[in-house]
Each structure stands twice: as structure tokens, then as C-alpha cells.
Tab-separated table of C-alpha atoms in Angstrom:
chain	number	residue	atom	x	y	z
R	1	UNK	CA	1.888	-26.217	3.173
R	2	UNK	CA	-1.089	-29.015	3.199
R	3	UNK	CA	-3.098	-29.125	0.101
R	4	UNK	CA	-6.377	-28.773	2.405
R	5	UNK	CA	-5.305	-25.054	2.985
R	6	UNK	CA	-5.895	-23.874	-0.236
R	7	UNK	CA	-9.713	-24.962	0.336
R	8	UNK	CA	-9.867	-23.917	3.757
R	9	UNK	CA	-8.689	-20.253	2.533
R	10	UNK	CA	-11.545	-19.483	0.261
R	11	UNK	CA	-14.006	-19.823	2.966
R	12	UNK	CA	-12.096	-16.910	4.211
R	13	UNK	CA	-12.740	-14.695	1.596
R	14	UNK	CA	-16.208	-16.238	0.829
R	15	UNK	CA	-17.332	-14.564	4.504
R	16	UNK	CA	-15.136	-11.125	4.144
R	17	UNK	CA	-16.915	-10.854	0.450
R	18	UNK	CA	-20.604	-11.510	2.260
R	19	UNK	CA	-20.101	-8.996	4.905
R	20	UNK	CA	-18.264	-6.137	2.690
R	21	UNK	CA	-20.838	-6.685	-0.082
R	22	UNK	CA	-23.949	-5.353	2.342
R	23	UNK	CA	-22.407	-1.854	2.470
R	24	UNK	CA	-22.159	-1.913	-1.429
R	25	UNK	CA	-22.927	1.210	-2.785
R	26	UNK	CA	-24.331	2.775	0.685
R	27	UNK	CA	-21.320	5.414	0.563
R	28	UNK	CA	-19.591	3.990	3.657
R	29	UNK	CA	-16.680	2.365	2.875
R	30	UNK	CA	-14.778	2.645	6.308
R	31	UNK	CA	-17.828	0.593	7.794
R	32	UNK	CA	-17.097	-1.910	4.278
R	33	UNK	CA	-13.820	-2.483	5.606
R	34	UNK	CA	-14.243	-3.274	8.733
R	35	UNK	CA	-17.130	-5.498	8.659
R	36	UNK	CA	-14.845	-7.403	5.796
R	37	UNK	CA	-11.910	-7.428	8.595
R	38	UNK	CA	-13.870	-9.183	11.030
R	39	UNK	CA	-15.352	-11.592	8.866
R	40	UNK	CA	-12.039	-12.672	7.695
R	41	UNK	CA	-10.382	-12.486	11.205
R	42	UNK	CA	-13.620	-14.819	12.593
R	43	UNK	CA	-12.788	-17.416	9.792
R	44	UNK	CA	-8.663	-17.507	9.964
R	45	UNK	CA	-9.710	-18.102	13.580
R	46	UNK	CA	-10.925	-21.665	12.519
R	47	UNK	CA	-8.429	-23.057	10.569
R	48	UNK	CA	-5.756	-25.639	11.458
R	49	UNK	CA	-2.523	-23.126	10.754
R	50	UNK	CA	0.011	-21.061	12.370
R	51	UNK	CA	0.174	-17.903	10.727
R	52	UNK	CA	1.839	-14.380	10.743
R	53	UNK	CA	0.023	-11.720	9.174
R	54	UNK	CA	2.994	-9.872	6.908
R	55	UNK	CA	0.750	-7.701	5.150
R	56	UNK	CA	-2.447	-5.948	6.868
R	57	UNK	CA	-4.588	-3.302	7.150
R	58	UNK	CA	-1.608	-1.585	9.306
R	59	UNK	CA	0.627	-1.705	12.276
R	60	UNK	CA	-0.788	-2.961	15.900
R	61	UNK	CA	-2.015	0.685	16.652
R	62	UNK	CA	-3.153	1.238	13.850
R	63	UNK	CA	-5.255	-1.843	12.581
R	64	UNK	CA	-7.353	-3.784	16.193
R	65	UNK	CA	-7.308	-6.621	13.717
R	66	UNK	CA	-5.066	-8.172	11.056
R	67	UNK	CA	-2.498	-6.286	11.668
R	68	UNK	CA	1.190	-6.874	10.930
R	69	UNK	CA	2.470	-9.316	13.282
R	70	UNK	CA	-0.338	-10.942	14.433
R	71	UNK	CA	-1.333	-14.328	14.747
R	72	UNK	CA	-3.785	-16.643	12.995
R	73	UNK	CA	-4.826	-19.653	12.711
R	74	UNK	CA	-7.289	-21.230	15.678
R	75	UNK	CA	-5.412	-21.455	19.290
R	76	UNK	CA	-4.745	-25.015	19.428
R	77	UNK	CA	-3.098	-25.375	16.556
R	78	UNK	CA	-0.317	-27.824	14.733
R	79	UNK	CA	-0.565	-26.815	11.187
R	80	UNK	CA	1.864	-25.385	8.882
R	81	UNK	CA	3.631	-22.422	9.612
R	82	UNK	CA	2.766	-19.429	6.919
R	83	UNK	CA	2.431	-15.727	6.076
R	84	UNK	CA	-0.324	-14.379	5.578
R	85	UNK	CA	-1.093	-11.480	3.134
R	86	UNK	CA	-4.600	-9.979	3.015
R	87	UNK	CA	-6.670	-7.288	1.414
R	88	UNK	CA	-9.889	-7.885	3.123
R	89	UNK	CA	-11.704	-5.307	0.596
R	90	UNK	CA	-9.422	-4.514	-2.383
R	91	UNK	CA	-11.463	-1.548	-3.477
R	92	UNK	CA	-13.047	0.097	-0.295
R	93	UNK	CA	-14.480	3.202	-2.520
R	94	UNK	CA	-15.258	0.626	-4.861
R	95	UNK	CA	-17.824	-1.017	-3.068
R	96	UNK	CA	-19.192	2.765	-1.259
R	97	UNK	CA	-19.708	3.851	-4.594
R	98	UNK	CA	-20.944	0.478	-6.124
R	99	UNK	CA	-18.362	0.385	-8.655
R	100	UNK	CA	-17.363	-2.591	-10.479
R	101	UNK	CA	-14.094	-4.723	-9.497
R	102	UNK	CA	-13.784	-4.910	-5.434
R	103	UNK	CA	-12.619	-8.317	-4.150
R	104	UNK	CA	-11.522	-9.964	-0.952
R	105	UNK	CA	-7.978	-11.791	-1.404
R	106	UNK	CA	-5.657	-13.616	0.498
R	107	UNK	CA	-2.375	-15.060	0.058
R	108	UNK	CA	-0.149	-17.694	2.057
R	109	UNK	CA	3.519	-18.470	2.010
R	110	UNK	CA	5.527	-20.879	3.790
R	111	UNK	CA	7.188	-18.996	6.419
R	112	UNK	CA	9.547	-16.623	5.323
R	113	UNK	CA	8.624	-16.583	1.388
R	114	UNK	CA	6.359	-13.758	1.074
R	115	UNK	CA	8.222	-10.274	0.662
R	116	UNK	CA	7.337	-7.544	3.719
R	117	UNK	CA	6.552	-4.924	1.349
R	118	UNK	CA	6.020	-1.861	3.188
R	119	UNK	CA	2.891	0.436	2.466
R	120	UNK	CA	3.955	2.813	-0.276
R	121	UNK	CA	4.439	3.214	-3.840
R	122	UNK	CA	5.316	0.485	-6.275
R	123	UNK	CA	6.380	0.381	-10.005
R	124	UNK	CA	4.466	-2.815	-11.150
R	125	UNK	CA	5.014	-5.041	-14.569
R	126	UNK	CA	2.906	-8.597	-15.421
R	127	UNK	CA	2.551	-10.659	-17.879
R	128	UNK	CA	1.195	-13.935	-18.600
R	129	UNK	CA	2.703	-17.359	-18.816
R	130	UNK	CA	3.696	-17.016	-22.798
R	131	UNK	CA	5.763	-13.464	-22.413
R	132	UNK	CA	7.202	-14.756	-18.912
R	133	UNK	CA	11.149	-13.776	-18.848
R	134	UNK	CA	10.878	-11.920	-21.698
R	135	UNK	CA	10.393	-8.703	-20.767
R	136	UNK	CA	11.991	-6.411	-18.007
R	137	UNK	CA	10.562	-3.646	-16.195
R	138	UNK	CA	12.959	-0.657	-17.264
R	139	UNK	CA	12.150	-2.109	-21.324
R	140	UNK	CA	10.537	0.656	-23.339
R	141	UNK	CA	6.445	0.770	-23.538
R	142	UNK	CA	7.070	0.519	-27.150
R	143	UNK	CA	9.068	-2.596	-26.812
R	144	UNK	CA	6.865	-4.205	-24.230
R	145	UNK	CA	4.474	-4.148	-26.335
R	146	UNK	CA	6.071	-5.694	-29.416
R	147	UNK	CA	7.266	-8.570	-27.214
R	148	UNK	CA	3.965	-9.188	-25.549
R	149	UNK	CA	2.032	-9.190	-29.062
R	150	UNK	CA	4.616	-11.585	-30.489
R	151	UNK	CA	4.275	-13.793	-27.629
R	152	UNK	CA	0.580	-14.140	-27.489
R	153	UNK	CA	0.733	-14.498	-31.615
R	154	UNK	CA	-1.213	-11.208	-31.489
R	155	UNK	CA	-0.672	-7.777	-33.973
R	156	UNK	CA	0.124	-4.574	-32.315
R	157	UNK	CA	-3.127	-2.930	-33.031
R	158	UNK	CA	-4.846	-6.541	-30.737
R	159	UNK	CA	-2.421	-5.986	-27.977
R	160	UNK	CA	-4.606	-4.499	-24.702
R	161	UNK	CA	-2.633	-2.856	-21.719
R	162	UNK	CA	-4.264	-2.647	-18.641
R	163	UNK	CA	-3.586	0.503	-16.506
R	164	UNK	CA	-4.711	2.501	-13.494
R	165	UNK	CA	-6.250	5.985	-14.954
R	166	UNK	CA	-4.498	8.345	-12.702
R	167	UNK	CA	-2.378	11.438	-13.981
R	168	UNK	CA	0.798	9.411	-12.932
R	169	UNK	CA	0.170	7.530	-15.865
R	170	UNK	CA	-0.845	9.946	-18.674
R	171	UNK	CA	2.751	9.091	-19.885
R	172	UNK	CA	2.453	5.187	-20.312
R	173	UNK	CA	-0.986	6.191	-21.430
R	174	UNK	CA	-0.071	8.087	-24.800
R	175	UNK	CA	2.845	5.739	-25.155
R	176	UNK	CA	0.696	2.795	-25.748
R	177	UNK	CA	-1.707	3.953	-27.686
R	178	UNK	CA	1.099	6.223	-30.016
R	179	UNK	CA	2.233	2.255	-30.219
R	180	UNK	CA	-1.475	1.347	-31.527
R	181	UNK	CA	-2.247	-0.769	-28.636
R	182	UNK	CA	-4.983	-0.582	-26.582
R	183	UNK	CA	-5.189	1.087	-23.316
R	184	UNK	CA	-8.354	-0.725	-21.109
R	185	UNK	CA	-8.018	1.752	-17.790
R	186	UNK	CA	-9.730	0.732	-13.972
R	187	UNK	CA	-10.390	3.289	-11.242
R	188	UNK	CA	-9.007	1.183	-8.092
R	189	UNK	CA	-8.046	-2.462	-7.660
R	190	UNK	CA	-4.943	-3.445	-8.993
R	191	UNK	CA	-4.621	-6.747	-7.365
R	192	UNK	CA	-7.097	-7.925	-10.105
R	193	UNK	CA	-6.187	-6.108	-12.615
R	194	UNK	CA	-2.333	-7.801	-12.402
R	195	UNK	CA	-3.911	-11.042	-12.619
R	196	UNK	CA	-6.175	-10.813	-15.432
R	197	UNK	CA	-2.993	-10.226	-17.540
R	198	UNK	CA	-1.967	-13.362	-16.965
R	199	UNK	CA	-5.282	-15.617	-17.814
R	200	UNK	CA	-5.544	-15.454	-21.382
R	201	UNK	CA	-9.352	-15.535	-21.246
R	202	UNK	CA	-9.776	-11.681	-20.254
R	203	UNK	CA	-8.244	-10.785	-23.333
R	204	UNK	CA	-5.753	-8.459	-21.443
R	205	UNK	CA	-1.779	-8.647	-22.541
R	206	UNK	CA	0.119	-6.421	-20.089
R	207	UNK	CA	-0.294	-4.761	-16.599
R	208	UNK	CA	1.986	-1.717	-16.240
R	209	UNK	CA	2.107	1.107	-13.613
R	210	UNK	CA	2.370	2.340	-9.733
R	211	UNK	CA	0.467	1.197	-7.273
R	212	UNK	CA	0.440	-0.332	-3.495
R	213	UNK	CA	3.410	-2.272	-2.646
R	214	UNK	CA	1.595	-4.993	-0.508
R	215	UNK	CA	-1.029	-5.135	-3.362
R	216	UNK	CA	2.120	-6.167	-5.460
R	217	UNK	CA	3.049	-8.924	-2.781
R	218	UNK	CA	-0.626	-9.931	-3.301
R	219	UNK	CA	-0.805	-9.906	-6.947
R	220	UNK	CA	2.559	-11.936	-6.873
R	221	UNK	CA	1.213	-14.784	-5.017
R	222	UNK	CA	-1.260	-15.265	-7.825
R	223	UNK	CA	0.852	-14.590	-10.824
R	224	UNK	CA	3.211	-17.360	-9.583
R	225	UNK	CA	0.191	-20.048	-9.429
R	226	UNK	CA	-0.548	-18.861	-12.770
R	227	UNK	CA	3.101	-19.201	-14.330
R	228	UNK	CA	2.776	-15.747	-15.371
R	229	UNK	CA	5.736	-12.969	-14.445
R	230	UNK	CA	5.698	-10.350	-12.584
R	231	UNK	CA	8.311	-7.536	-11.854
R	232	UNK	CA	8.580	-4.457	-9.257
R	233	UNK	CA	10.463	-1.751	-7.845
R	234	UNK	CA	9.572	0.076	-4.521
R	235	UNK	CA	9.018	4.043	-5.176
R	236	UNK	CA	9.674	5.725	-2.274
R	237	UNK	CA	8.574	9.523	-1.974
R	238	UNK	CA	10.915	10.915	0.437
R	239	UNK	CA	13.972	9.762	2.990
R	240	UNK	CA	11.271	8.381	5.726
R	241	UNK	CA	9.885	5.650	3.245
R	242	UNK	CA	13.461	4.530	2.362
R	243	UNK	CA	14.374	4.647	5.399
R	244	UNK	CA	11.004	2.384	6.430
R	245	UNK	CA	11.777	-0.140	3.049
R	246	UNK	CA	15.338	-0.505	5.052
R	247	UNK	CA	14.313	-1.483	8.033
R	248	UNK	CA	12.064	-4.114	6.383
R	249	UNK	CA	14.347	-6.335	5.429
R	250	UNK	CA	15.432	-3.851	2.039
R	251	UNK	CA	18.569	-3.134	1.839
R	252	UNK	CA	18.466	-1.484	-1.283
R	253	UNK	CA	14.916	-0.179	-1.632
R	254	UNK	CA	15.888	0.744	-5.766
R	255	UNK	CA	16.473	-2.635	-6.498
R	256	UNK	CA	14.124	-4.401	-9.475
R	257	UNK	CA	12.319	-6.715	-7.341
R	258	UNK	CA	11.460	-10.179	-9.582
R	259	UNK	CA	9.013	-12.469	-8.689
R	260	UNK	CA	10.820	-14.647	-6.651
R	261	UNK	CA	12.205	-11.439	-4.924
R	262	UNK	CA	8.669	-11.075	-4.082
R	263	UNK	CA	7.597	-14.476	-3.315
R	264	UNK	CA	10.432	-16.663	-2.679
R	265	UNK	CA	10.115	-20.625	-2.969
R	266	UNK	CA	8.248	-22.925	-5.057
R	267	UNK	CA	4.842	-22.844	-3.547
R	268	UNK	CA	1.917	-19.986	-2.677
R	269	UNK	CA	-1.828	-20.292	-2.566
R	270	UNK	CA	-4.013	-17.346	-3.364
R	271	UNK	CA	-7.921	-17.195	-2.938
R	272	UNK	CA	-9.643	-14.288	-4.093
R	273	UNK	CA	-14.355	-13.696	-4.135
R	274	UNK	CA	-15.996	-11.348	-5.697
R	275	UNK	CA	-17.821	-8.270	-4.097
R	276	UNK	CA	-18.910	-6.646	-7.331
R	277	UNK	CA	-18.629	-8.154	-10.811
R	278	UNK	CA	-15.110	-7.502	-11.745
R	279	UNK	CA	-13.030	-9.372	-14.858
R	280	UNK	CA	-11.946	-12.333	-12.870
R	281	UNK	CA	-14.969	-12.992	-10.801
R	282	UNK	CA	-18.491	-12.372	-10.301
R	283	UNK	CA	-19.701	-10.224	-7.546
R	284	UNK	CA	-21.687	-11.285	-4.481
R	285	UNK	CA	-25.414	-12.313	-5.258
R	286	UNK	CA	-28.708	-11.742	-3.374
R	287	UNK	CA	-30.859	-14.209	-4.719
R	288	UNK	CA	-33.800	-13.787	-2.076
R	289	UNK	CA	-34.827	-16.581	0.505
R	290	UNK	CA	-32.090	-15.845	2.344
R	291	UNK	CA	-30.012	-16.994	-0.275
R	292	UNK	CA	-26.533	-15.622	-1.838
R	293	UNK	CA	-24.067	-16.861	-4.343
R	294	UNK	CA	-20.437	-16.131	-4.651
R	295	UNK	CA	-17.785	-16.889	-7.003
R	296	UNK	CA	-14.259	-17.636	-5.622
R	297	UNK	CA	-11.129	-18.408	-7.523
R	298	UNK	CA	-7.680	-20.223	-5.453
R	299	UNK	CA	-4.864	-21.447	-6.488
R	300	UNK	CA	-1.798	-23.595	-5.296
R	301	UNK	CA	1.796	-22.702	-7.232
R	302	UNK	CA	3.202	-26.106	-6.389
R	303	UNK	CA	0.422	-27.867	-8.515
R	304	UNK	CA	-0.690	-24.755	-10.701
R	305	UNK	CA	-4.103	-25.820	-9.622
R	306	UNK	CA	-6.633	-22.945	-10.664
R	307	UNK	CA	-10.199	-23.486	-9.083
R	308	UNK	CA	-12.831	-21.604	-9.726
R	309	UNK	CA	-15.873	-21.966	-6.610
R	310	UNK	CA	-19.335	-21.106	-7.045
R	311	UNK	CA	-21.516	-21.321	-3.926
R	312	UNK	CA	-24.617	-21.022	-2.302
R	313	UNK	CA	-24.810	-19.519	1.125
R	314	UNK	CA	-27.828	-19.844	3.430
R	315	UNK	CA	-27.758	-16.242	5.740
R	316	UNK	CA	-30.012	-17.918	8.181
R	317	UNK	CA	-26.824	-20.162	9.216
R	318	UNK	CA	-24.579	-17.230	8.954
R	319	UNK	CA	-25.868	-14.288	10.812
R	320	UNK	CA	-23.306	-13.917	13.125
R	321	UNK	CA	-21.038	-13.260	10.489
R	322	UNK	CA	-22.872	-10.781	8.202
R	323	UNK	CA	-24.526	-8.540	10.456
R	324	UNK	CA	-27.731	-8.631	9.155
């Protein structure tokens, strides 16, 4: 992949951020989504790269746009072949509710790297670049936790686990904090969630628990720039599913999925903006005169590169975009 791409993408997530981030808190999060689909379809459409979406907002009749197998990147194109992975609006009742913690995120791969997760259940495990390799998925809670703490040079009672509050989880819940850990829960949006375990800065240790599979794939891309680790295992809920992980590519959908299981090769960018404040990134700002901020973040695994993009947007220039 060209080094340019990794700038190009975060204009792609700076427009699907400014178009989602209207509908925030109106209680419509279908129209959210799709006005954060176009945006980001419009955008791909510019840039000089051959692309295959591998994970979308569904199959061809289910998804008019972005949808698994299609093509991106603008029609004349000689640029790098890549997959594509994107969440328009991680956190569509997020942003109808005007909760905090809904992004827009991509993530490229060179051809072939970036794991077809299908759309179900996944067992999820990350940590950042100091516990990396030394901890494994089917470990103990209690254990986790006494590796992560030693890691980070932390004591039990400082280590914070970061998991989805659903009844799923009332188990990992009362393990950790039987431990003396922390437990810091979130409500939807586990792409972000997996990363801010691996940037030292949010103060968060470990990510643990089940959610999407392609939000996984996602979260992998980024984990990888940020030397973190990351580990998975598919859950599916009846025959159908593994039946559907199978025909994927999956031959064994029970089998612990590493990080290089999920994105395979030495490189990945991932770009990720802010719809509402969140713990990576600041939400989208309306700063009147027809002005709005954003704050991105991208990042390249080849270099470990980690930007992080403010900017100033003039909606007078970008009508045709937002809606407005």
C-alpha cells in the first residue's frame, strides 16, 4: 500500500462523521446510517485505489451501498489493490440517542490480509503493546488480570477492564471485580473500546467479551498499528452460522483466531473520527459560521505511525455531502 492512503482514508471518515453527526440525538438512527454510508461511499469514490469491500453494512441485497463485494476506489484507477473494512457509524443508537462513543472507521489491507469475518458473535481479548503475547484468550479472568497489572507495572486494585454491560457478561463482570480490578462498562461500540486498551493514555488495561465479528476485524486493524494484541474466537449460535463461518473461508469456525489470523501481513492502515466525544476522539463540532471541527486518528502498521487530525470544515463547500 502507498503511504498517501493512509491520509487519503481519513477524509473518508471525516465526511461519514459530518453527515452521521446531524441526526445526533434526533432518535433516527436508520436515517444516521445511511446518510454516513453515502458520505463514505461519495469519498472512496475519489481516491486513487482498487478496493473490495470485505466487511459492510451487508450482502448486495441487503446493503445498495458498501456492501460485501463491491468495488471502490474512483473508476479510472491504478492504485493498490486492498480490502476494505468499514463501520460507517459504529454506534447507530448511539448517535439516535446522543450517547457518548459513536465513530466512523475504516480499515485497509493489502489484498487478501484482512479476515472475512462473517456477521455474528465473537469472543474478543486486547491488550496493549506491554502485555502483547502474554496472555491467551481461554486464560482465567483472574489470571488476565495479574499478567496485565504486572505488565503495565500496575497493582491489582489499578488494573481497569473494559467491558460491554450486557447480561452475557455478568460473569466476567463479578470475576473482575471479586479480583479487585476495575470494571469501566460502555453501552455499544466496541471497535473503540478494543483500542483504547491498547494506548496507555486512556488508562484502560484489558478489553474482554462478545461482540460483532467484523467489529473484531476492525478493531484488529488498529491494534496491529498500535503493537498491541488482540485474540478471537467466532461464536456461532446455531448450525446455519457455522455453516456460514465455513463457507467463508473457516474451516474450523472454533479455532482461537490471533491477530495475524485476523489480519494477515505486516501492514494495515486504520482511520477512525469522532461523532460524539468518545475515549479516543472528540466528537463532531458545530462551531457556528458554517463552521465544524473534527478529530480523526489513522494509523499505518508498517511504520506504527499514529496521527491524530484536527480539522476545520467549511459546510458552505460541502453541502452536497451533508445534506444540510
Amino acid at each position: 500500500m502507498e503511504r498517501e492512503l493512509a491520509l487519503e482514508v481519513v477524509r473518508v471518515t471525516e465526511m461519514a462523521a459530518l453527515a452521521s453527526s446531524h441526526w445526533l440525538g434526533r432518535g433516527k438512527k436508520n436515517e444516521a446510517d445511511g446518510a454516513a454510508t453515502n458520505a463514505m461511499r461519495t469519498m472512496f469514490d475519489t481516491i486513487n485505489m482498487r478496493g473490495t469491500v470485505v466487511i459492510g453494512e451487508g450482502e448486495l441485497d441487503e446493503a445498495p451501498m458498501l456492501y460485501i463485494g463491491e468495488k471502490l476506489g474512483h473508476a479510472e484507477s491504478t492504485g493498490p489493490e486492498v480490502d476494505v473494512a468499514v463501520d460507517p457509524l459504529e454506534g447507530t443508537t448511539i448517535v439516535a440517542k446522543g450517547h457518548n462513543n459513536a465513530m466512523s472507521v475504516v480499515a485497509i489491507g493489502d489484498r487478501g490480509t484482512l479476515l472475512h469475518a462473517p456477521d455474528m458473535y465473537m469472543m474478543k481479548m486486547a491488550v496493549g503493546k506491554r502485555a502483547a503475547g502474554k496472555i491467551h484468550l481461554n486464560d482465567p479472568v483472574e489470571k488476565m488480570i495479574e499478567v496485565v497489572a504486572q505488565a503495565n507495572g500496575k497493582r491489582i486494585q489499578d488494573v481497569t477492564v473494559i467491558i460491554q454491560e450486557r447480561e452475557r457478561h455478568q460473569e466476567i463482570i463479578n470475576a473482575v471485580r471479586e479480583k479487585g480490578a476495575r470494571v469501566k462498562l460502555f453501552g455499544d461500540g466496541d471497535v473503540g473500546a478494543a483500542i483504547a486498551a491498547c494506548m496507555p493514555q486512556t488508562g484502560i488495561d484489558l478489553f474482554l467479551g462478545i461482540g460483532g465479528a467484523p467489529e473484531g476485524v476492525i478493531s484488529a486493524a488498529a491494534i496491529k498499528c498500535l503493537d498491541g494484541d488482540m485474540q478471537a474466537q467466532l461464536r456461532p449460535q446455531n448450525e446455519a452460522e457455522r455453516q456460514r463461518c465455513i463457507k467463508m473461508g473457516l474451516k474450523d469456525p472454533d479455532q482461537l483466531l490471533t491477530l495475524s489470523d485476523l489480519v494477515k501481513g505486516d501492514d494495515a492502515i486504520f482511520a477512525a473520527t469522532g461523532v460524539s466525544d468518545g475515549e479516543l476522539l472528540k466528537g463532531v463540532r458545530y462551531l457556528g459560521d458554517d463552521l465544524v471541527e473534527t478529530d480523526s486518528i489513522v494509523m499505518r502498521a508498517k511504520t506504527k505511525t499514529i496521527r491524530f487530525v484536527r480539522a476545520l470544515h467549511n459546510l458552505t463547500q460541502k453541502q452536497y455531502l451533508i445534506g444540510r
